[in-house]
mmCIF file of C-alpha atoms in Angstrom:
data_model
loop_
_atom_site.group_PDB
_atom_site.id
_atom_site.type_symbol
_atom_site.label_atom_id
_atom_site.label_comp_id
_atom_site.label_asym_id
_atom_site.label_seq_id
_atom_site.Cartn_x
_atom_site.Cartn_y
_atom_site.Cartn_z
ATOM 1 C CA MET A 21 0.000 0.000 0.000
ATOM 2 C CA THR A 22 1.318 3.431 -0.806
ATOM 3 C CA LEU A 23 1.302 6.390 1.532
ATOM 4 C CA VAL A 24 -1.246 8.058 -0.787
ATOM 5 C CA VAL A 25 -3.632 5.129 -0.333
ATOM 6 C CA GLN A 26 -3.043 4.895 3.411
ATOM 7 C CA THR A 27 -3.765 8.588 3.897
ATOM 8 C CA ASP A 28 -6.954 8.461 1.805
ATOM 9 C CA GLU A 29 -8.234 5.235 3.368
ATOM 10 C CA LEU A 30 -7.528 6.292 6.949
ATOM 11 C CA GLU A 31 -9.306 9.592 6.356
ATOM 12 C CA THR A 32 -12.347 7.768 4.980
ATOM 13 C CA LEU A 33 -12.340 5.304 7.874
ATOM 14 C CA ARG A 34 -12.009 8.091 10.446
ATOM 15 C CA GLN A 35 -15.045 9.823 8.950
ATOM 16 C CA LEU A 36 -17.006 6.604 9.506
ATOM 17 C CA GLU A 37 -15.829 6.037 13.098
ATOM 18 C CA ASN A 38 -19.173 7.091 14.564
ATOM 19 C CA GLN A 39 -20.827 4.266 12.634
ATOM 20 C CA VAL A 40 -20.349 0.552 13.220
ATOM 21 C CA ASN A 41 -17.039 0.311 11.397
ATOM 22 C CA PRO A 42 -14.487 -2.265 12.514
ATOM 23 C CA GLY A 43 -12.186 -1.181 9.671
ATOM 24 C CA ALA A 44 -11.537 2.114 11.402
ATOM 25 C CA THR A 45 -9.965 0.323 14.346
ATOM 26 C CA GLN A 46 -8.316 -2.560 12.476
ATOM 27 C CA PHE A 47 -6.508 -0.742 9.672
ATOM 28 C CA GLU A 48 -3.711 0.793 11.726
ATOM 29 C CA PRO A 49 -3.002 -2.409 13.735
ATOM 30 C CA ALA A 50 -2.780 -4.327 10.446
ATOM 31 C CA ILE A 51 0.066 -2.007 9.470
ATOM 32 C CA THR A 52 1.710 -2.271 12.904
ATOM 33 C CA GLN A 53 1.490 -6.077 12.856
ATOM 34 C CA GLY A 54 2.995 -6.269 9.383
ATOM 35 C CA TRP A 55 -0.103 -7.492 7.524
ATOM 36 C CA LEU A 56 0.023 -4.312 5.456
ATOM 37 C CA LYS A 57 3.117 -2.409 4.496
ATOM 38 C CA THR A 58 3.109 1.260 3.615
ATOM 39 C CA VAL A 59 5.627 2.571 1.116
ATOM 40 C CA ASP A 60 6.247 6.010 -0.299
ATOM 41 C CA PHE A 61 7.803 7.076 -3.562
ATOM 42 C CA GLU A 62 11.508 6.287 -3.410
ATOM 43 C CA SER A 63 12.598 7.727 -6.714
ATOM 44 C CA GLU A 64 11.902 10.557 -9.071
ATOM 45 C CA GLN A 65 10.713 7.977 -11.626
ATOM 46 C CA GLU A 66 8.014 6.720 -9.256
ATOM 47 C CA ALA A 67 6.824 10.261 -8.557
ATOM 48 C CA GLU A 68 6.800 11.084 -12.269
ATOM 49 C CA ARG A 69 4.851 7.931 -13.097
ATOM 50 C CA PHE A 70 2.360 8.805 -10.379
ATOM 51 C CA ILE A 71 1.802 12.282 -11.821
ATOM 52 C CA ASN A 72 1.354 10.862 -15.329
ATOM 53 C CA TYR A 73 -0.953 8.062 -14.188
ATOM 54 C CA ALA A 74 -3.072 10.366 -12.013
ATOM 55 C CA SER A 75 -4.415 11.973 -15.178
ATOM 56 C CA VAL A 76 -5.976 8.603 -16.099
ATOM 57 C CA LEU A 77 -6.574 6.861 -12.739
ATOM 58 C CA ASP A 78 -7.589 8.010 -9.273
ATOM 59 C CA ASP A 79 -4.700 8.949 -6.978
ATOM 60 C CA GLY A 80 -4.645 5.645 -5.070
ATOM 61 C CA GLU A 81 -4.598 3.464 -8.170
ATOM 62 C CA ALA A 82 -2.075 5.780 -9.854
ATOM 63 C CA ALA A 83 0.263 5.570 -6.857
ATOM 64 C CA ILE A 84 -0.010 1.796 -6.628
ATOM 65 C CA CYS A 85 0.637 1.377 -10.357
ATOM 66 C CA ALA A 86 3.627 3.716 -10.285
ATOM 67 C CA VAL A 87 5.274 1.909 -7.379
ATOM 68 C CA ALA A 88 4.457 -1.585 -8.667
ATOM 69 C CA ILE A 89 5.878 -0.904 -12.114
ATOM 70 C CA GLU A 90 9.060 0.729 -10.851
ATOM 71 C CA ARG A 91 9.698 -2.002 -8.272
ATOM 72 C CA ASP A 92 8.519 -4.937 -10.389
ATOM 73 C CA TRP A 93 5.785 -5.789 -7.866
ATOM 74 C CA ALA A 94 2.367 -7.358 -8.306
ATOM 75 C CA ILE A 95 -0.703 -5.194 -7.873
ATOM 76 C CA ALA A 96 -3.926 -5.971 -6.018
ATOM 77 C CA THR A 97 -7.014 -4.232 -7.375
ATOM 78 C CA ASP A 98 -10.519 -4.897 -8.646
ATOM 79 C CA ASP A 99 -10.790 -1.576 -10.466
ATOM 80 C CA ARG A 100 -11.387 -2.430 -14.132
ATOM 81 C CA ARG A 101 -9.831 0.765 -15.445
ATOM 82 C CA ALA A 102 -6.705 0.247 -13.320
ATOM 83 C CA ILE A 103 -6.455 -3.406 -14.399
ATOM 84 C CA SER A 104 -6.684 -2.499 -18.079
ATOM 85 C CA PHE A 105 -4.173 0.324 -17.641
ATOM 86 C CA PHE A 106 -1.764 -1.838 -15.651
ATOM 87 C CA GLN A 107 -1.958 -4.647 -18.224
ATOM 88 C CA GLN A 108 -0.957 -2.191 -20.939
ATOM 89 C CA GLU A 109 1.854 -0.598 -18.932
ATOM 90 C CA ALA A 110 3.306 -3.783 -17.411
ATOM 91 C CA PRO A 111 1.783 -6.889 -19.000
ATOM 92 C CA ALA A 112 4.247 -9.259 -17.283
ATOM 93 C CA LEU A 113 3.391 -8.179 -13.724
ATOM 94 C CA PRO A 114 0.664 -10.110 -11.887
ATOM 95 C CA ILE A 115 -2.640 -8.566 -10.862
ATOM 96 C CA LEU A 116 -4.428 -9.999 -7.828
ATOM 97 C CA SER A 117 -8.111 -9.619 -7.041
ATOM 98 C CA THR A 118 -9.735 -9.112 -3.666
ATOM 99 C CA LEU A 119 -10.872 -12.725 -3.666
ATOM 100 C CA GLU A 120 -7.374 -14.032 -4.398
ATOM 101 C CA VAL A 121 -5.982 -12.043 -1.480
ATOM 102 C CA VAL A 122 -8.767 -13.083 0.911
ATOM 103 C CA LYS A 123 -8.620 -16.732 -0.155
ATOM 104 C CA HIS A 124 -4.848 -16.798 0.395
ATOM 105 C CA TRP A 125 -5.259 -15.124 3.812
ATOM 106 C CA SER A 126 -8.006 -17.523 4.874
ATOM 107 C CA GLU A 127 -5.963 -20.562 3.856
ATOM 108 C CA LYS A 128 -2.707 -19.349 5.419
ATOM 109 C CA THR A 129 -4.387 -18.525 8.729
ATOM 110 C CA ASN A 130 -6.691 -21.549 8.682
ATOM 111 C CA LEU A 131 -9.584 -19.137 9.139
ATOM 112 C CA ASP A 132 -12.770 -20.504 10.647
ATOM 113 C CA PRO A 133 -15.569 -20.706 8.002
ATOM 114 C CA ALA A 134 -17.823 -18.431 10.093
ATOM 115 C CA ALA A 135 -15.100 -15.778 10.297
ATOM 116 C CA LEU A 136 -14.479 -16.067 6.552
ATOM 117 C CA LYS A 137 -18.185 -15.594 5.855
ATOM 118 C CA LEU A 138 -18.208 -12.555 8.129
ATOM 119 C CA ALA A 139 -15.185 -11.069 6.321
ATOM 120 C CA LEU A 140 -16.694 -11.696 2.891
ATOM 121 C CA SER A 141 -20.029 -10.248 4.023
ATOM 122 C CA ALA A 142 -18.224 -7.095 5.156
ATOM 123 C CA ILE A 143 -16.441 -6.887 1.813
ATOM 124 C CA ARG A 144 -19.793 -7.241 0.038
ATOM 125 C CA THR A 145 -21.601 -4.722 2.253
ATOM 126 C CA GLU A 146 -18.984 -2.157 3.233
ATOM 127 C CA GLY A 147 -16.865 -2.437 0.103
ATOM 128 C CA ARG A 148 -19.867 -2.840 -2.164
ATOM 129 C CA TYR A 149 -18.043 -5.685 -3.857
ATOM 130 C CA MET A 150 -19.502 -8.666 -5.667
ATOM 131 C CA PRO A 151 -17.401 -10.853 -7.935
ATOM 132 C CA ASN A 152 -18.641 -10.821 -11.503
ATOM 133 C CA ARG A 153 -20.129 -13.972 -12.991
ATOM 134 C CA ASN A 154 -16.866 -14.755 -14.816
ATOM 135 C CA HIS A 155 -14.588 -14.402 -11.796
ATOM 136 C CA PRO A 156 -12.486 -17.581 -11.424
ATOM 137 C CA LEU A 157 -13.175 -17.672 -7.670
ATOM 138 C CA LEU A 158 -16.933 -17.113 -7.888
ATOM 139 C CA ASP A 159 -17.657 -20.713 -6.828
ATOM 140 C CA TRP A 160 -15.321 -20.322 -3.838
ATOM 141 C CA TRP A 161 -17.089 -17.063 -2.860
ATOM 142 C CA GLU A 162 -20.532 -18.652 -3.117
ATOM 143 C CA ALA A 163 -19.487 -21.708 -1.119
ATOM 144 C CA ALA A 164 -17.933 -19.538 1.606
ATOM 145 C CA MET A 165 -21.023 -17.325 1.765
ATOM 146 C CA SER A 166 -23.483 -20.234 2.137
#
């Protein structure tokens, strides 16, 4: 995660703190515990890419793409525009979806099925996310949600 994304996400979560919002209290500990890592632009090339990409993508996606391309890292996003852009700019770099990340996490931590369903329900409700009918992990999602 880039500093741009962290700043934007934390601000959004803080605005929702008066609502039932476990993300507001779990985001910062996830960084502290090493589940998420925050990076900032380390080179002029990354900053330049960010500026160029921000004319096409939102700031968070532009920052992630800039850093990923410069550092030869994978990217995790479900944003169709960002995926298309990233595939054009760096076709060899992998793109992970939300479901791939969550599935990996649930398997690595041996997550209880009830906790997985709760996490996926929060992703669906709070993140307004539903995998499309062609998503390769749609069957996994449906099984976990039942």
